[in-house]
mmCIF file of C-alpha atoms in Angstrom:
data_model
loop_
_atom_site.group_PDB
_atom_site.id
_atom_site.type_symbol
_atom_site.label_atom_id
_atom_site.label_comp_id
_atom_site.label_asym_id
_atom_site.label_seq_id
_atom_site.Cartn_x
_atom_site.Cartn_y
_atom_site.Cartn_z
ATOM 1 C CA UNK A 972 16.786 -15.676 -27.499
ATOM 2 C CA UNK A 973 20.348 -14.683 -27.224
ATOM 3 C CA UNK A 974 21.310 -11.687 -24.386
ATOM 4 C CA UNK A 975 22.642 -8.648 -25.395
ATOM 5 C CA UNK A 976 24.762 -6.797 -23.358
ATOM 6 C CA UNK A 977 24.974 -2.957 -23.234
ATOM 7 C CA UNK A 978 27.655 -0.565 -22.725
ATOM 8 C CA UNK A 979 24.933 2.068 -22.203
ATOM 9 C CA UNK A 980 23.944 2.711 -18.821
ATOM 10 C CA UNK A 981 20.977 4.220 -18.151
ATOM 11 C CA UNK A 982 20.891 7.187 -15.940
ATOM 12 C CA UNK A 983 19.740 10.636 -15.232
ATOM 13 C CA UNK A 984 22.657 12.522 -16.702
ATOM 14 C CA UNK A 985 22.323 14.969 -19.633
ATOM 15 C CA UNK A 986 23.527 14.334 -22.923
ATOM 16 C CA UNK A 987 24.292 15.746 -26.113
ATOM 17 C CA UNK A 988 21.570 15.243 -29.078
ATOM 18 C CA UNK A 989 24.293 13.703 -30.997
ATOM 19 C CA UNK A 990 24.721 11.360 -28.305
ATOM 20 C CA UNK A 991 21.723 10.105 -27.820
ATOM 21 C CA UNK A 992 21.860 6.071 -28.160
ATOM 22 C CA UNK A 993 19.391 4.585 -30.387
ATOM 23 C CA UNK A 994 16.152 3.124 -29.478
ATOM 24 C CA UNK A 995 17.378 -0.526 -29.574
ATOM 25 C CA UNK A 996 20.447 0.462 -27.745
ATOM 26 C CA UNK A 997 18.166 2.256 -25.132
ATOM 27 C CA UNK A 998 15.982 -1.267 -25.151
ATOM 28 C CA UNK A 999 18.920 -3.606 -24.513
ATOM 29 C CA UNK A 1000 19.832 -1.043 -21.339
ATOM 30 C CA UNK A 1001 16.302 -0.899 -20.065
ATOM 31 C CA UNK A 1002 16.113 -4.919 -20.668
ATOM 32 C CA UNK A 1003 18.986 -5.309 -18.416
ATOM 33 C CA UNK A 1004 17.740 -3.526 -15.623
ATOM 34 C CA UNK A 1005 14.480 -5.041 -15.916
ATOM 35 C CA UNK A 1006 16.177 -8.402 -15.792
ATOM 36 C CA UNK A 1007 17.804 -7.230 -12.650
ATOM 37 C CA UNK A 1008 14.647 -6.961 -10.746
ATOM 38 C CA UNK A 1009 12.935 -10.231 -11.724
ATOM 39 C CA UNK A 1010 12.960 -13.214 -8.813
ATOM 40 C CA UNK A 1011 11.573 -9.657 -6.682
ATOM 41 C CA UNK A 1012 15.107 -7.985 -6.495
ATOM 42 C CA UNK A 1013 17.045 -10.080 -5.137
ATOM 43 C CA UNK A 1014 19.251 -7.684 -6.218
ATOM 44 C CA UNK A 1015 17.861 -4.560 -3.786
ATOM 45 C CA UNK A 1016 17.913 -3.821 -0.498
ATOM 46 C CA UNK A 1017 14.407 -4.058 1.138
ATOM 47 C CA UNK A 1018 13.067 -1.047 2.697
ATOM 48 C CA UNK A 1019 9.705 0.198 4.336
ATOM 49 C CA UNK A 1020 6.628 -1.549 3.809
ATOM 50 C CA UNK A 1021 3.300 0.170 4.306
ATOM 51 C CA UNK A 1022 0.303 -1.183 4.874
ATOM 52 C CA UNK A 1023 -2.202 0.488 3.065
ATOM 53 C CA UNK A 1024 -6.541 0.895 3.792
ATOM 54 C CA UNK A 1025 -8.010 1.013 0.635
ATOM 55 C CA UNK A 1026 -10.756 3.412 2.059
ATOM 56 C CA UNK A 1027 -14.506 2.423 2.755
ATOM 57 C CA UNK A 1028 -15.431 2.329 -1.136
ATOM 58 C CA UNK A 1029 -13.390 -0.545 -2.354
ATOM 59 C CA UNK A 1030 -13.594 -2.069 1.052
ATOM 60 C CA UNK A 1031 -17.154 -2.635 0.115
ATOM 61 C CA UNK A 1032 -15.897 -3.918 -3.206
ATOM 62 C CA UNK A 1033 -13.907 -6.934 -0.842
ATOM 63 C CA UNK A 1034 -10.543 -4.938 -1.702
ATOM 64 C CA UNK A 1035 -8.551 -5.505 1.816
ATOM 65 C CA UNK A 1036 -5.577 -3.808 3.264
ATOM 66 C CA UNK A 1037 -2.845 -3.427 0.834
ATOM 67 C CA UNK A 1038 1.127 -4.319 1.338
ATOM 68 C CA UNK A 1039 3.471 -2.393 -0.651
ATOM 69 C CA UNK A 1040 6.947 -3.027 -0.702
ATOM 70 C CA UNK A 1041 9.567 -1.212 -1.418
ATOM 71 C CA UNK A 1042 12.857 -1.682 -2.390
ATOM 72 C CA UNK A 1043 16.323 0.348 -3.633
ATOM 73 C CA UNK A 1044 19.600 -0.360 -5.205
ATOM 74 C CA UNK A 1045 22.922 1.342 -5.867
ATOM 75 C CA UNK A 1046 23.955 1.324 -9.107
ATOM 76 C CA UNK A 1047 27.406 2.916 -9.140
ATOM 77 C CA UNK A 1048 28.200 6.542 -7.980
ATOM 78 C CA UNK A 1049 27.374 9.267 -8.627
ATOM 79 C CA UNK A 1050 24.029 8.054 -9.661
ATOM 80 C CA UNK A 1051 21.100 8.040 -8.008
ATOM 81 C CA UNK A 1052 19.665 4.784 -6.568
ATOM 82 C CA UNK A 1053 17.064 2.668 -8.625
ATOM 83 C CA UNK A 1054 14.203 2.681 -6.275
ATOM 84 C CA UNK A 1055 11.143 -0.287 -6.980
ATOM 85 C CA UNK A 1056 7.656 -0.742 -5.203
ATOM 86 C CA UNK A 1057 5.817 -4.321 -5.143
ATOM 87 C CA UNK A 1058 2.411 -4.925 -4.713
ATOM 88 C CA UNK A 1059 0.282 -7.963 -5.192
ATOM 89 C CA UNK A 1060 -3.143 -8.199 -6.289
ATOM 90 C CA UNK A 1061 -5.165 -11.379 -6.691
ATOM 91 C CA UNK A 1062 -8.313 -11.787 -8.943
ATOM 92 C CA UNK A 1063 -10.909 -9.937 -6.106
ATOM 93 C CA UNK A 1064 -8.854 -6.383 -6.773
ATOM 94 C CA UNK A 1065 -9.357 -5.852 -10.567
ATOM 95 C CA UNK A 1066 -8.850 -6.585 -13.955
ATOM 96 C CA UNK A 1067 -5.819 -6.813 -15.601
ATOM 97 C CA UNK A 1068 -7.011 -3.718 -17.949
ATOM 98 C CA UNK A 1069 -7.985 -1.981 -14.815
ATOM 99 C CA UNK A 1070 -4.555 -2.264 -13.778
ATOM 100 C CA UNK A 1071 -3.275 -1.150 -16.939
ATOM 101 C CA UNK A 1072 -5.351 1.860 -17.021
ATOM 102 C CA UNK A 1073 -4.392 3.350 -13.633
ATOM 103 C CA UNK A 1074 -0.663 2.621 -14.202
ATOM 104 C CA UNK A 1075 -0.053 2.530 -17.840
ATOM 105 C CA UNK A 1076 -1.923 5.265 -19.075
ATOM 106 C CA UNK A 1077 -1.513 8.445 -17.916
ATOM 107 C CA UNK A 1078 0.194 7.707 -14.918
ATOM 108 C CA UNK A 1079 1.903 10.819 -13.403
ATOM 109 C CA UNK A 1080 -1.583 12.636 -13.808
ATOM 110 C CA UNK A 1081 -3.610 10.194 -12.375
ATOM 111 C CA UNK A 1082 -1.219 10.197 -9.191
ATOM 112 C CA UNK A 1083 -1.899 13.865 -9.019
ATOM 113 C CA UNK A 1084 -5.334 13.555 -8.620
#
């Protein structure tokens, strides 16, 4: 597959409606930061790890202590830092489309709760 590079960056400033790039421009951007995490960010800067008791109820389901990373990177000022979390799971902690349904569905509401 040939790469693509973009001229769009990705960020939190506002833009214009006319402005706005198009959805495959907005994919090659969002590619190229995903790419930029993969190997576990070599590209960012480690930072805290927590350590994380799953409570009594999944403790009795043989979930153990979880270790989140996290992680953040500069981009180029003034915008904000990227920021990335990293967590491991093995086969004991869930199904794939358990997974999905706690983080790609509905996420912002379920972390709410």
């Amino acid at each position: 597959m040939a790469t693509t590079t973009s001229s769009l960056r990705l960020n939190l400033s506002s833009i214009k409606i006319p402005d706005i790039p198009t959805a495959q421009e907005a994919l090659v951007a969002a590619r190229e930061i995903i790419a930029d995490t993969e190997g576990n960010g070599e590209n960012f800067v480690p930072g805290p790890v927590y350590h994380i008791n799953p409570g009594r109820k999944y403790q009795e389901l043989g979930v153990g202590i979880q270790v989140v990373e996290t992680l953040s990177r500069s981009v180029s000022p003034p915008d904000p830092k990227w920021f990335m979390r990293v967590s491991r799971h093995g086969p004991a902690d869930g199904l794939f489309d358990e997974f999905w349904d706690g983080l790609g569905l509905d996420h912002l509401a379920k972390e709410a709760k």
